[in-house]
Each structure stands twice: as C-alpha cells, then as structure tokens.
mmCIF file of N, CA and C in Angstrom:
data_model
loop_
_atom_site.group_PDB
_atom_site.id
_atom_site.type_symbol
_atom_site.label_atom_id
_atom_site.label_comp_id
_atom_site.label_asym_id
_atom_site.label_seq_id
_atom_site.Cartn_x
_atom_site.Cartn_y
_atom_site.Cartn_z
ATOM 1 N N LEU A 415 -22.341 50.759 94.327
ATOM 2 C CA LEU A 415 -22.219 50.346 95.767
ATOM 3 C C LEU A 415 -21.223 49.704 94.983
ATOM 4 N N LYS A 416 -19.719 49.151 95.866
ATOM 5 C CA LYS A 416 -18.598 48.821 95.613
ATOM 6 C C LYS A 416 -18.417 48.050 97.006
ATOM 7 N N VAL A 417 -18.341 46.380 96.080
ATOM 8 C CA VAL A 417 -18.030 45.299 96.991
ATOM 9 C C VAL A 417 -16.589 44.457 97.027
ATOM 10 N N ARG A 418 -15.830 44.453 97.821
ATOM 11 C CA ARG A 418 -14.474 44.244 97.450
ATOM 12 C C ARG A 418 -14.443 43.303 98.191
ATOM 13 N N ILE A 419 -13.428 41.812 97.864
ATOM 14 C CA ILE A 419 -13.387 40.788 98.821
ATOM 15 C C ILE A 419 -11.734 40.493 98.573
ATOM 16 N N HIS A 420 -11.672 40.086 99.811
ATOM 17 C CA HIS A 420 -9.683 40.305 100.066
ATOM 18 C C HIS A 420 -10.189 38.751 100.353
ATOM 19 N N LEU A 421 -9.288 37.830 99.361
ATOM 20 C CA LEU A 421 -8.975 36.401 99.853
ATOM 21 C C LEU A 421 -7.030 36.162 99.937
ATOM 22 N N VAL A 422 -6.530 35.631 100.825
ATOM 23 C CA VAL A 422 -5.453 34.989 100.737
ATOM 24 C C VAL A 422 -5.324 33.332 100.777
ATOM 25 N N ARG A 423 -4.137 33.552 100.309
ATOM 26 C CA ARG A 423 -4.171 32.097 100.435
ATOM 27 C C ARG A 423 -2.496 31.574 101.041
ATOM 28 N N GLN A 424 -2.415 30.860 102.032
ATOM 29 C CA GLN A 424 -1.463 30.266 102.812
ATOM 30 C C GLN A 424 -0.568 29.614 102.008
ATOM 31 N N ILE A 425 0.926 30.190 101.825
ATOM 32 C CA ILE A 425 1.828 29.450 101.105
ATOM 33 C C ILE A 425 1.933 27.890 102.291
ATOM 34 N N ASN A 426 2.527 28.261 103.195
ATOM 35 C CA ASN A 426 2.761 27.422 104.126
ATOM 36 C C ASN A 426 2.038 25.551 104.254
ATOM 37 N N PHE A 427 1.146 26.227 103.839
ATOM 38 C CA PHE A 427 0.127 25.072 103.435
ATOM 39 C C PHE A 427 0.634 23.465 102.805
ATOM 40 N N HIS A 428 0.572 24.667 101.139
ATOM 41 C CA HIS A 428 1.425 23.836 100.397
ATOM 42 C C HIS A 428 3.261 23.094 100.240
ATOM 43 N N ILE A 429 3.501 24.415 100.870
ATOM 44 C CA ILE A 429 4.929 23.962 101.219
ATOM 45 C C ILE A 429 5.118 22.738 102.063
ATOM 46 N N LEU A 430 4.113 22.591 102.809
ATOM 47 C CA LEU A 430 4.146 21.285 103.950
ATOM 48 C C LEU A 430 3.762 20.029 103.164
ATOM 49 N N GLN A 431 2.589 20.244 103.056
ATOM 50 C CA GLN A 431 1.791 19.106 101.853
ATOM 51 C C GLN A 431 1.890 18.902 100.363
ATOM 52 N N THR A 432 2.550 19.782 99.749
ATOM 53 C CA THR A 432 3.021 19.302 98.607
ATOM 54 C C THR A 432 4.613 19.733 97.863
ATOM 55 N N PHE A 433 4.961 20.997 98.076
ATOM 56 C CA PHE A 433 6.783 21.077 98.136
ATOM 57 C C PHE A 433 7.199 19.932 98.346
ATOM 58 N N ILE A 434 7.804 20.131 99.987
ATOM 59 C CA ILE A 434 8.237 19.087 100.863
ATOM 60 C C ILE A 434 8.398 17.944 100.410
ATOM 61 N N PRO A 435 6.824 17.272 100.094
ATOM 62 C CA PRO A 435 6.646 15.619 99.619
ATOM 63 C C PRO A 435 7.170 15.323 98.092
ATOM 64 N N SER A 436 6.997 16.168 97.734
ATOM 65 C CA SER A 436 7.591 16.361 96.244
ATOM 66 C C SER A 436 8.829 16.017 95.484
ATOM 67 N N ILE A 437 9.892 16.910 96.534
ATOM 68 C CA ILE A 437 11.299 16.883 96.773
ATOM 69 C C ILE A 437 11.455 15.950 97.227
ATOM 70 N N PHE A 438 10.917 15.283 98.423
ATOM 71 C CA PHE A 438 11.650 13.776 99.060
ATOM 72 C C PHE A 438 11.166 12.721 97.577
ATOM 73 N N PHE A 439 10.472 12.814 96.708
ATOM 74 C CA PHE A 439 9.606 11.970 95.940
ATOM 75 C C PHE A 439 10.900 11.973 94.553
ATOM 76 N N VAL A 440 11.331 13.402 94.557
ATOM 77 C CA VAL A 440 12.342 13.170 93.036
ATOM 78 C C VAL A 440 13.640 12.747 93.395
ATOM 79 N N ILE A 441 14.066 13.097 94.958
ATOM 80 C CA ILE A 441 15.361 12.809 95.717
ATOM 81 C C ILE A 441 14.915 10.895 95.933
ATOM 82 N N LEU A 442 14.110 10.592 96.049
ATOM 83 C CA LEU A 442 14.095 8.992 95.715
ATOM 84 C C LEU A 442 13.908 8.798 94.562
ATOM 85 N N GLY A 443 13.275 9.039 93.630
ATOM 86 C CA GLY A 443 13.722 8.908 92.206
ATOM 87 C C GLY A 443 15.194 8.647 92.185
ATOM 88 N N TYR A 444 15.618 9.504 92.319
ATOM 89 C CA TYR A 444 16.773 9.372 91.717
ATOM 90 C C TYR A 444 17.642 8.575 92.002
ATOM 91 N N THR A 445 17.333 8.765 93.750
ATOM 92 C CA THR A 445 17.841 7.211 94.074
ATOM 93 C C THR A 445 18.307 5.838 93.824
ATOM 94 N N SER A 446 17.346 6.216 92.336
ATOM 95 C CA SER A 446 17.095 4.046 91.830
ATOM 96 C C SER A 446 19.025 4.634 91.168
ATOM 97 N N LEU A 447 19.239 5.690 90.271
ATOM 98 C CA LEU A 447 20.756 5.379 89.775
ATOM 99 C C LEU A 447 21.606 4.960 90.390
ATOM 100 N N PHE A 448 21.745 4.990 91.970
ATOM 101 C CA PHE A 448 22.470 4.260 92.809
ATOM 102 C C PHE A 448 22.702 3.123 93.003
ATOM 103 N N LEU A 449 21.802 2.308 92.798
ATOM 104 C CA LEU A 449 21.090 0.551 92.821
ATOM 105 C C LEU A 449 21.963 0.448 90.833
ATOM 106 N N PRO A 450 22.199 -1.057 91.739
ATOM 107 C CA PRO A 450 23.480 -1.591 90.433
ATOM 108 C C PRO A 450 22.116 -1.618 89.884
ATOM 109 N N ALA A 451 22.322 -1.782 88.284
ATOM 110 C CA ALA A 451 22.330 -1.692 87.165
ATOM 111 C C ALA A 451 21.462 -3.686 87.202
ATOM 112 N N GLU A 452 22.319 -3.974 87.758
ATOM 113 C CA GLU A 452 21.875 -5.725 87.546
ATOM 114 C C GLU A 452 20.390 -5.899 88.450
ATOM 115 N N ALA A 453 20.583 -4.924 88.822
ATOM 116 C CA ALA A 453 18.933 -4.743 90.349
ATOM 117 C C ALA A 453 17.784 -4.055 89.645
ATOM 118 N N VAL A 454 17.271 -5.288 88.691
ATOM 119 C CA VAL A 454 16.154 -4.604 88.006
ATOM 120 C C VAL A 454 14.988 -4.259 88.341
ATOM 121 N N PRO A 455 14.828 -5.423 89.013
ATOM 122 C CA PRO A 455 13.407 -5.594 89.908
ATOM 123 C C PRO A 455 12.981 -3.928 90.788
ATOM 124 N N GLY A 456 14.245 -3.844 91.730
ATOM 125 C CA GLY A 456 14.635 -2.552 92.675
ATOM 126 C C GLY A 456 14.805 -1.265 92.149
ATOM 127 N N ARG A 457 15.243 -1.436 90.629
ATOM 128 C CA ARG A 457 14.755 -0.107 90.025
ATOM 129 C C ARG A 457 13.811 0.281 89.539
ATOM 130 N N VAL A 458 13.257 -0.596 88.974
ATOM 131 C CA VAL A 458 12.153 -0.211 87.798
ATOM 132 C C VAL A 458 10.750 -0.098 89.686
ATOM 133 N N ALA A 459 10.747 -0.901 90.778
ATOM 134 C CA ALA A 459 10.097 -0.545 91.596
ATOM 135 C C ALA A 459 10.220 0.669 91.940
ATOM 136 N N LEU A 460 11.106 1.247 92.433
ATOM 137 C CA LEU A 460 11.334 2.338 92.665
ATOM 138 C C LEU A 460 11.375 3.728 91.942
ATOM 139 N N GLY A 461 12.040 3.440 90.684
ATOM 140 C CA GLY A 461 11.531 4.457 89.931
ATOM 141 C C GLY A 461 9.815 4.142 89.636
ATOM 142 N N MET A 462 8.970 3.312 89.911
ATOM 143 C CA MET A 462 7.843 3.517 89.240
ATOM 144 C C MET A 462 6.878 3.871 90.345
ATOM 145 N N LEU A 463 7.168 3.430 91.628
ATOM 146 C CA LEU A 463 6.556 4.356 92.802
ATOM 147 C C LEU A 463 6.851 5.249 93.279
ATOM 148 N N THR A 464 7.705 6.084 92.599
ATOM 149 C CA THR A 464 8.312 7.242 93.010
ATOM 150 C C THR A 464 7.485 7.872 92.193
ATOM 151 N N PHE A 465 7.234 7.705 90.737
ATOM 152 C CA PHE A 465 6.428 7.908 89.886
ATOM 153 C C PHE A 465 4.933 8.570 90.365
ATOM 154 N N LEU A 466 4.545 7.269 90.271
ATOM 155 C CA LEU A 466 2.796 6.898 90.890
ATOM 156 C C LEU A 466 2.613 7.478 92.192
ATOM 157 N N ALA A 467 3.734 7.889 92.771
ATOM 158 C CA ALA A 467 3.509 8.749 94.244
ATOM 159 C C ALA A 467 3.476 9.539 94.014
ATOM 160 N N LEU A 468 3.841 10.844 93.064
ATOM 161 C CA LEU A 468 4.129 11.857 92.026
ATOM 162 C C LEU A 468 2.369 12.213 92.349
ATOM 163 N N THR A 469 1.997 11.269 91.224
ATOM 164 C CA THR A 469 0.701 11.561 90.281
ATOM 165 C C THR A 469 0.325 11.333 90.899
ATOM 166 N N THR A 470 -0.244 10.809 91.859
ATOM 167 C CA THR A 470 -1.204 10.814 92.965
ATOM 168 C C THR A 470 -1.319 12.068 93.492
ATOM 169 N N MET A 471 -0.159 12.605 94.065
ATOM 170 C CA MET A 471 0.062 13.582 95.228
ATOM 171 C C MET A 471 -0.207 14.900 94.012
ATOM 172 N N SER A 472 -0.197 14.922 92.759
ATOM 173 C CA SER A 472 -0.671 15.775 92.031
ATOM 174 C C SER A 472 -2.020 16.186 92.003
ATOM 175 N N SER A 473 -2.798 14.669 91.473
ATOM 176 C CA SER A 473 -4.299 14.566 91.414
ATOM 177 C C SER A 473 -4.686 15.310 92.815
ATOM 178 N N SER A 474 -4.297 14.691 93.805
ATOM 179 C CA SER A 474 -4.839 15.528 94.761
ATOM 180 C C SER A 474 -4.635 17.116 95.527
ATOM 181 N N VAL A 475 -3.444 17.328 94.966
ATOM 182 C CA VAL A 475 -3.352 19.270 94.843
ATOM 183 C C VAL A 475 -3.763 19.423 93.789
ATOM 184 N N LYS A 476 -4.327 18.962 92.873
ATOM 185 C CA LYS A 476 -5.314 19.536 91.462
ATOM 186 C C LYS A 476 -6.631 19.778 92.316
ATOM 187 N N LYS A 477 -7.231 18.563 93.002
ATOM 188 C CA LYS A 477 -7.955 18.649 93.248
ATOM 189 C C LYS A 477 -8.773 19.194 94.459
ATOM 190 N N SER A 478 -7.953 19.942 95.767
ATOM 191 C CA SER A 478 -8.113 20.637 96.107
ATOM 192 C C SER A 478 -7.567 22.054 96.009
ATOM 193 N N LEU A 479 -7.206 22.583 94.918
ATOM 194 C CA LEU A 479 -7.429 23.973 93.978
ATOM 195 C C LEU A 479 -8.227 24.249 93.376
ATOM 196 N N PRO A 480 -8.757 25.663 93.088
ATOM 197 C CA PRO A 480 -9.582 26.221 92.240
ATOM 198 C C PRO A 480 -9.314 25.638 91.008
ATOM 199 N N GLN A 481 -10.535 25.369 89.964
ATOM 200 C CA GLN A 481 -9.926 25.217 88.708
ATOM 201 C C GLN A 481 -9.852 26.492 87.656
ATOM 202 N N VAL A 482 -8.859 26.469 86.937
ATOM 203 C CA VAL A 482 -8.404 27.890 86.602
ATOM 204 C C VAL A 482 -8.027 27.004 85.229
ATOM 205 N N SER A 483 -8.157 28.180 84.286
ATOM 206 C CA SER A 483 -7.520 28.091 82.394
ATOM 207 C C SER A 483 -6.352 28.275 82.067
ATOM 208 N N TYR A 484 -5.672 28.659 82.878
ATOM 209 C CA TYR A 484 -4.317 28.824 83.106
ATOM 210 C C TYR A 484 -3.238 28.346 83.635
ATOM 211 N N MET A 485 -2.041 27.884 83.436
ATOM 212 C CA MET A 485 -1.189 27.317 83.636
ATOM 213 C C MET A 485 -0.465 28.435 85.033
ATOM 214 N N THR A 486 -0.243 27.569 86.269
ATOM 215 C CA THR A 486 -0.073 27.880 87.614
ATOM 216 C C THR A 486 1.400 27.852 87.409
ATOM 217 N N TYR A 487 1.640 28.209 89.454
ATOM 218 C CA TYR A 487 3.013 27.665 89.564
ATOM 219 C C TYR A 487 3.324 26.673 89.925
ATOM 220 N N MET A 488 1.612 25.897 90.817
ATOM 221 C CA MET A 488 1.897 24.868 91.435
ATOM 222 C C MET A 488 1.922 23.372 90.166
ATOM 223 N N ASP A 489 1.427 24.216 88.822
ATOM 224 C CA ASP A 489 1.040 23.141 88.079
ATOM 225 C C ASP A 489 2.835 22.958 87.299
ATOM 226 N N ILE A 490 3.699 23.990 87.263
ATOM 227 C CA ILE A 490 5.051 24.007 86.508
ATOM 228 C C ILE A 490 5.205 23.289 88.091
ATOM 229 N N TRP A 491 5.350 23.033 89.092
ATOM 230 C CA TRP A 491 6.105 22.401 89.964
ATOM 231 C C TRP A 491 5.663 21.747 89.497
ATOM 232 N N ILE A 492 4.793 20.548 89.875
ATOM 233 C CA ILE A 492 4.471 19.607 89.687
ATOM 234 C C ILE A 492 4.680 18.763 88.671
ATOM 235 N N ILE A 493 4.643 19.203 87.446
ATOM 236 C CA ILE A 493 5.504 18.749 86.383
ATOM 237 C C ILE A 493 6.752 18.863 86.097
ATOM 238 N N THR A 494 7.570 19.672 86.752
ATOM 239 C CA THR A 494 9.010 19.458 86.815
ATOM 240 C C THR A 494 9.174 18.277 87.389
ATOM 241 N N CYS A 495 8.951 18.378 88.864
ATOM 242 C CA CYS A 495 9.105 16.891 89.494
ATOM 243 C C CYS A 495 8.462 15.597 88.841
ATOM 244 N N LEU A 496 7.543 15.961 88.333
ATOM 245 C CA LEU A 496 7.104 14.233 87.717
ATOM 246 C C LEU A 496 8.443 14.343 85.883
ATOM 247 N N LEU A 497 8.590 15.464 85.763
ATOM 248 C CA LEU A 497 9.624 15.240 84.695
ATOM 249 C C LEU A 497 10.714 14.556 85.131
ATOM 250 N N PHE A 498 11.313 15.526 85.944
ATOM 251 C CA PHE A 498 13.016 14.706 86.845
ATOM 252 C C PHE A 498 12.802 13.049 87.264
ATOM 253 N N VAL A 499 11.910 13.067 87.483
ATOM 254 C CA VAL A 499 11.196 11.313 88.457
ATOM 255 C C VAL A 499 11.189 10.554 86.709
ATOM 256 N N PHE A 500 10.573 11.143 85.693
ATOM 257 C CA PHE A 500 10.370 9.994 84.966
ATOM 258 C C PHE A 500 11.918 10.201 83.770
ATOM 259 N N SER A 501 12.251 11.387 84.042
ATOM 260 C CA SER A 501 13.955 11.144 83.247
ATOM 261 C C SER A 501 14.365 10.157 83.896
ATOM 262 N N THR A 502 14.546 10.309 85.207
ATOM 263 C CA THR A 502 15.539 8.800 85.954
ATOM 264 C C THR A 502 15.535 7.916 85.608
ATOM 265 N N ASN A 503 13.913 7.537 85.537
ATOM 266 C CA ASN A 503 13.447 6.088 85.184
ATOM 267 C C ASN A 503 13.481 5.853 83.947
ATOM 268 N N MET A 504 13.442 6.727 83.112
ATOM 269 C CA MET A 504 14.185 6.533 81.563
ATOM 270 C C MET A 504 15.680 6.236 81.403
ATOM 271 N N LEU A 505 16.325 7.179 81.789
ATOM 272 C CA LEU A 505 18.377 6.970 82.103
ATOM 273 C C LEU A 505 18.185 5.171 82.761
ATOM 274 N N SER A 506 17.549 5.182 83.822
ATOM 275 C CA SER A 506 17.540 4.080 84.294
ATOM 276 C C SER A 506 17.479 3.002 83.682
ATOM 277 N N ILE A 507 16.414 2.741 82.578
ATOM 278 C CA ILE A 507 15.944 1.704 81.648
ATOM 279 C C ILE A 507 16.991 1.850 80.409
ATOM 280 N N ILE A 508 17.354 2.693 80.111
ATOM 281 C CA ILE A 508 18.351 2.664 79.020
ATOM 282 C C ILE A 508 19.650 2.386 79.722
ATOM 283 N N GLU A 509 19.255 2.389 81.114
ATOM 284 C CA GLU A 509 21.084 1.780 81.343
ATOM 285 C C GLU A 509 21.300 -0.073 81.905
ATOM 286 N N ILE A 510 20.053 0.119 81.662
ATOM 287 C CA ILE A 510 19.413 -1.671 82.139
ATOM 288 C C ILE A 510 19.684 -2.210 80.592
ATOM 289 N N VAL A 511 19.265 -1.534 79.521
ATOM 290 C CA VAL A 511 19.010 -1.875 78.124
ATOM 291 C C VAL A 511 20.393 -2.030 77.735
ATOM 292 N N MET A 512 20.578 -0.983 77.662
ATOM 293 C CA MET A 512 22.783 -1.205 77.572
ATOM 294 C C MET A 512 23.549 -2.232 78.207
ATOM 295 N N LEU A 513 23.502 -2.360 80.090
ATOM 296 C CA LEU A 513 24.272 -3.352 80.039
ATOM 297 C C LEU A 513 24.053 -4.880 79.327
ATOM 298 N N LYS A 514 22.555 -5.017 79.138
ATOM 299 C CA LYS A 514 21.358 -6.643 78.283
ATOM 300 C C LYS A 514 22.560 -6.600 76.812
ATOM 301 N N SER A 515 22.274 -5.504 76.592
ATOM 302 C CA SER A 515 23.229 -5.700 75.270
ATOM 303 C C SER A 515 24.889 -5.457 75.035
ATOM 304 N N GLY A 516 25.383 -5.750 75.624
ATOM 305 C CA GLY A 516 27.215 -5.690 75.897
ATOM 306 C C GLY A 516 27.684 -4.643 75.791
ATOM 307 N N LYS A 517 26.624 -3.429 76.218
ATOM 308 C CA LYS A 517 27.051 -1.753 76.282
ATOM 309 C C LYS A 517 27.434 -1.270 77.851
ATOM 310 N N GLY A 518 27.563 -2.112 78.446
ATOM 311 C CA GLY A 518 27.459 -2.057 79.624
ATOM 312 C C GLY A 518 28.135 -0.700 80.423
ATOM 313 N N GLN A 519 29.523 -0.957 79.464
ATOM 314 C CA GLN A 519 30.594 0.553 80.102
ATOM 315 C C GLN A 519 29.801 1.817 79.133
ATOM 316 N N ARG A 520 29.745 2.059 78.182
ATOM 317 C CA ARG A 520 28.386 3.115 77.964
ATOM 318 C C ARG A 520 27.145 3.444 79.068
ATOM 319 N N GLY A 521 26.865 2.629 79.379
ATOM 320 C CA GLY A 521 25.321 2.707 80.751
ATOM 321 C C GLY A 521 26.017 3.198 81.892
ATOM 322 N N ALA A 522 26.866 2.428 82.333
ATOM 323 C CA ALA A 522 27.574 3.028 83.355
ATOM 324 C C ALA A 522 28.066 4.300 83.455
ATOM 325 N N LYS A 523 28.818 4.709 81.808
ATOM 326 C CA LYS A 523 28.966 6.131 82.000
ATOM 327 C C LYS A 523 27.500 7.173 81.920
ATOM 328 N N LEU A 524 26.594 6.170 81.254
ATOM 329 C CA LEU A 524 25.206 7.639 81.481
ATOM 330 C C LEU A 524 25.006 7.351 83.089
ATOM 331 N N ASN A 525 24.898 6.810 83.446
ATOM 332 C CA ASN A 525 24.438 6.409 85.303
ATOM 333 C C ASN A 525 25.349 7.719 85.503
ATOM 334 N N LYS A 526 26.776 7.831 85.628
ATOM 335 C CA LYS A 526 27.645 8.369 85.714
ATOM 336 C C LYS A 526 27.141 9.952 85.843
ATOM 337 N N ILE A 527 27.054 9.929 84.814
ATOM 338 C CA ILE A 527 26.659 11.358 84.046
ATOM 339 C C ILE A 527 25.699 11.878 84.413
ATOM 340 N N SER A 528 24.365 10.822 84.796
ATOM 341 C CA SER A 528 23.565 10.720 85.514
ATOM 342 C C SER A 528 23.481 11.697 86.729
ATOM 343 N N LYS A 529 24.260 10.632 87.617
ATOM 344 C CA LYS A 529 24.191 11.069 88.925
ATOM 345 C C LYS A 529 24.783 12.733 89.445
ATOM 346 N N ILE A 530 25.341 13.113 88.004
ATOM 347 C CA ILE A 530 25.749 14.621 88.534
ATOM 348 C C ILE A 530 24.875 15.905 87.574
ATOM 349 N N ILE A 531 24.154 15.756 86.930
ATOM 350 C CA ILE A 531 23.462 16.552 85.948
ATOM 351 C C ILE A 531 22.030 16.539 86.592
ATOM 352 N N ILE A 532 21.396 15.517 86.908
ATOM 353 C CA ILE A 532 20.136 15.668 87.691
ATOM 354 C C ILE A 532 19.735 16.158 89.015
ATOM 355 N N PRO A 533 20.776 15.918 89.799
ATOM 356 C CA PRO A 533 20.867 17.123 90.868
ATOM 357 C C PRO A 533 21.043 18.770 90.468
ATOM 358 N N ILE A 534 21.880 18.368 89.415
ATOM 359 C CA ILE A 534 22.631 19.956 89.146
ATOM 360 C C ILE A 534 21.787 20.711 88.478
ATOM 361 N N LEU A 535 20.715 19.998 87.487
ATOM 362 C CA LEU A 535 19.380 20.474 87.077
ATOM 363 C C LEU A 535 18.367 21.070 87.920
ATOM 364 N N PHE A 536 17.978 19.898 88.932
ATOM 365 C CA PHE A 536 16.845 19.929 90.048
ATOM 366 C C PHE A 536 17.328 21.597 90.633
ATOM 367 N N VAL A 537 18.213 21.877 91.801
ATOM 368 C CA VAL A 537 18.993 23.210 92.052
ATOM 369 C C VAL A 537 18.844 23.515 91.436
ATOM 370 N N VAL A 538 19.421 23.747 89.885
ATOM 371 C CA VAL A 538 18.649 25.366 89.114
ATOM 372 C C VAL A 538 17.527 25.748 89.001
ATOM 373 N N PHE A 539 16.862 24.769 88.723
ATOM 374 C CA PHE A 539 15.381 24.601 88.425
ATOM 375 C C PHE A 539 14.688 25.446 90.059
ATOM 376 N N ASN A 540 15.003 25.093 91.118
ATOM 377 C CA ASN A 540 14.934 25.145 92.093
ATOM 378 C C ASN A 540 14.948 26.775 92.532
ATOM 379 N N ALA A 541 16.443 27.129 92.170
ATOM 380 C CA ALA A 541 17.301 28.199 92.394
ATOM 381 C C ALA A 541 16.320 29.109 91.933
ATOM 382 N N VAL A 542 15.290 29.182 90.268
ATOM 383 C CA VAL A 542 14.974 30.129 89.758
ATOM 384 C C VAL A 542 13.272 29.644 90.372
ATOM 385 N N TYR A 543 12.885 28.769 90.308
ATOM 386 C CA TYR A 543 11.073 29.004 91.040
ATOM 387 C C TYR A 543 11.037 29.595 91.969
ATOM 388 N N TRP A 544 12.030 29.434 93.077
ATOM 389 C CA TRP A 544 11.747 29.939 94.435
ATOM 390 C C TRP A 544 11.893 31.446 94.525
ATOM 391 N N PRO A 545 12.559 32.225 93.574
ATOM 392 C CA PRO A 545 12.746 33.913 94.250
ATOM 393 C C PRO A 545 11.663 34.044 93.118
ATOM 394 N N VAL A 546 11.273 33.329 92.376
ATOM 395 C CA VAL A 546 10.120 34.181 91.007
ATOM 396 C C VAL A 546 8.776 33.985 92.335
ATOM 397 N N ILE A 547 8.292 32.396 93.093
ATOM 398 C CA ILE A 547 7.149 32.479 93.362
ATOM 399 C C ILE A 547 6.961 33.626 95.148
ATOM 400 N N LEU A 548 8.302 33.436 95.723
ATOM 401 C CA LEU A 548 8.425 34.443 96.714
ATOM 402 C C LEU A 548 8.112 35.973 96.444
ATOM 403 N N MET A 549 9.113 35.871 95.470
ATOM 404 C CA MET A 549 8.429 37.693 95.179
ATOM 405 C C MET A 549 7.682 37.761 94.266
ATOM 406 N N GLU A 550 6.222 37.382 93.990
ATOM 407 C CA GLU A 550 5.316 37.317 93.380
ATOM 408 C C GLU A 550 4.349 37.053 94.759
ATOM 409 N N TYR A 551 4.462 35.963 95.415
ATOM 410 C CA TYR A 551 3.839 35.786 96.340
ATOM 411 C C TYR A 551 3.988 37.217 97.528
ATOM 412 N N GLY A 552 4.961 37.996 97.606
ATOM 413 C CA GLY A 552 5.350 39.053 98.953
ATOM 414 C C GLY A 552 5.336 40.123 98.272
ATOM 415 N N THR A 553 4.866 40.329 96.893
ATOM 416 C CA THR A 553 4.466 41.999 96.503
ATOM 417 C C THR A 553 2.784 42.101 96.171
ATOM 418 N N ASP A 554 2.277 40.545 95.923
ATOM 419 C CA ASP A 554 0.993 40.831 96.257
ATOM 420 C C ASP A 554 0.073 39.371 96.947
ATOM 421 N N LYS A 555 0.012 39.494 98.615
ATOM 422 C CA LYS A 555 -0.429 38.662 99.420
ATOM 423 C C LYS A 555 -1.307 38.477 98.771
ATOM 424 N N THR A 556 -2.511 38.531 98.096
ATOM 425 C CA THR A 556 -3.613 38.316 97.542
ATOM 426 C C THR A 556 -3.702 37.132 96.223
ATOM 427 N N LYS A 557 -2.449 36.956 95.642
ATOM 428 C CA LYS A 557 -2.467 35.719 94.839
ATOM 429 C C LYS A 557 -2.100 34.840 95.574
ATOM 430 N N ALA A 558 -1.961 33.468 94.768
ATOM 431 C CA ALA A 558 -2.541 32.227 95.433
ATOM 432 C C ALA A 558 -1.139 31.817 94.745
ATOM 433 N N VAL A 559 -0.684 30.516 95.122
ATOM 434 C CA VAL A 559 0.250 29.801 94.731
ATOM 435 C C VAL A 559 -0.080 28.506 94.331
ATOM 436 N N HIS A 560 -1.438 28.836 93.358
ATOM 437 C CA HIS A 560 -1.987 27.901 93.192
ATOM 438 C C HIS A 560 -1.314 27.449 91.701
#
C-alpha cells in the first residue's frame, strides 16, 4: 500500500503578505538617510519603527509557517531585509555621531555614499533572489516558499 500526499503552497499569499510589505519597510528605513542629520529624533524614530515593524512581521510570518530545521527562502528574505534596515539605522547613527563630534563633512560623505550603495545592493539582492526562488518554485510546485 502506497499513499502519496501532494501539497502545494501558493506563493501569491506570501508575495502580498510578506514580500511587498517588507520591501516597503526597507524603502521606508532607507528614507531616513534623506532626513537632515540634525533631525535626530526623526531619524531614530523612523529607523527604529521600521526595524520593529519588520521584526514583528517576521515573527508573525514564522508562526504561520511550519517549523523546519533548515534555513528557508523566507528566512533568507527576512534576514536580508532586517540587515538592510539595521545597516541604514547604523549608518544614520554614525553620521549623527560624526556631526556631533565635528566631523560633519565625513558624515555627509558617508550619507551620500550610503544613498547610492544601499539601493544598488538591495536591487542586486533582488536580482539574484527572485530568479532563484521563481526557478525553484517553477520546477517543482510541491516545494514551498516557506
């Protein structure tokens, strides 16, 4: 006797509930670099709120997925988004510290470079991530995007 159960996870749900909102959180965190370095409360609040919102969303997503002992594509996505938001927060803090310590020129230069590098890295990550995940999803619809 042989029993075969075929389960399929729909990727559309995760695109709408996880991927698109997390992209918005990364973009929102990135916009803190466009606030003046003197606007410390605004920068810190925006950075921390986006990080906390992404962390909360991550917890919610993890609860809705089956527990597995290996790293999944969703784990890679969420960790990478958290790293981008965290990096933006750290760069913002470094710029503020540089401004307060009289190294405002260096902080402004760091900010200018960050405004260019962060979106390029995020686009590169997406250019690698999505073809891999869609190829994996397309070759075997029984595999989950969890």
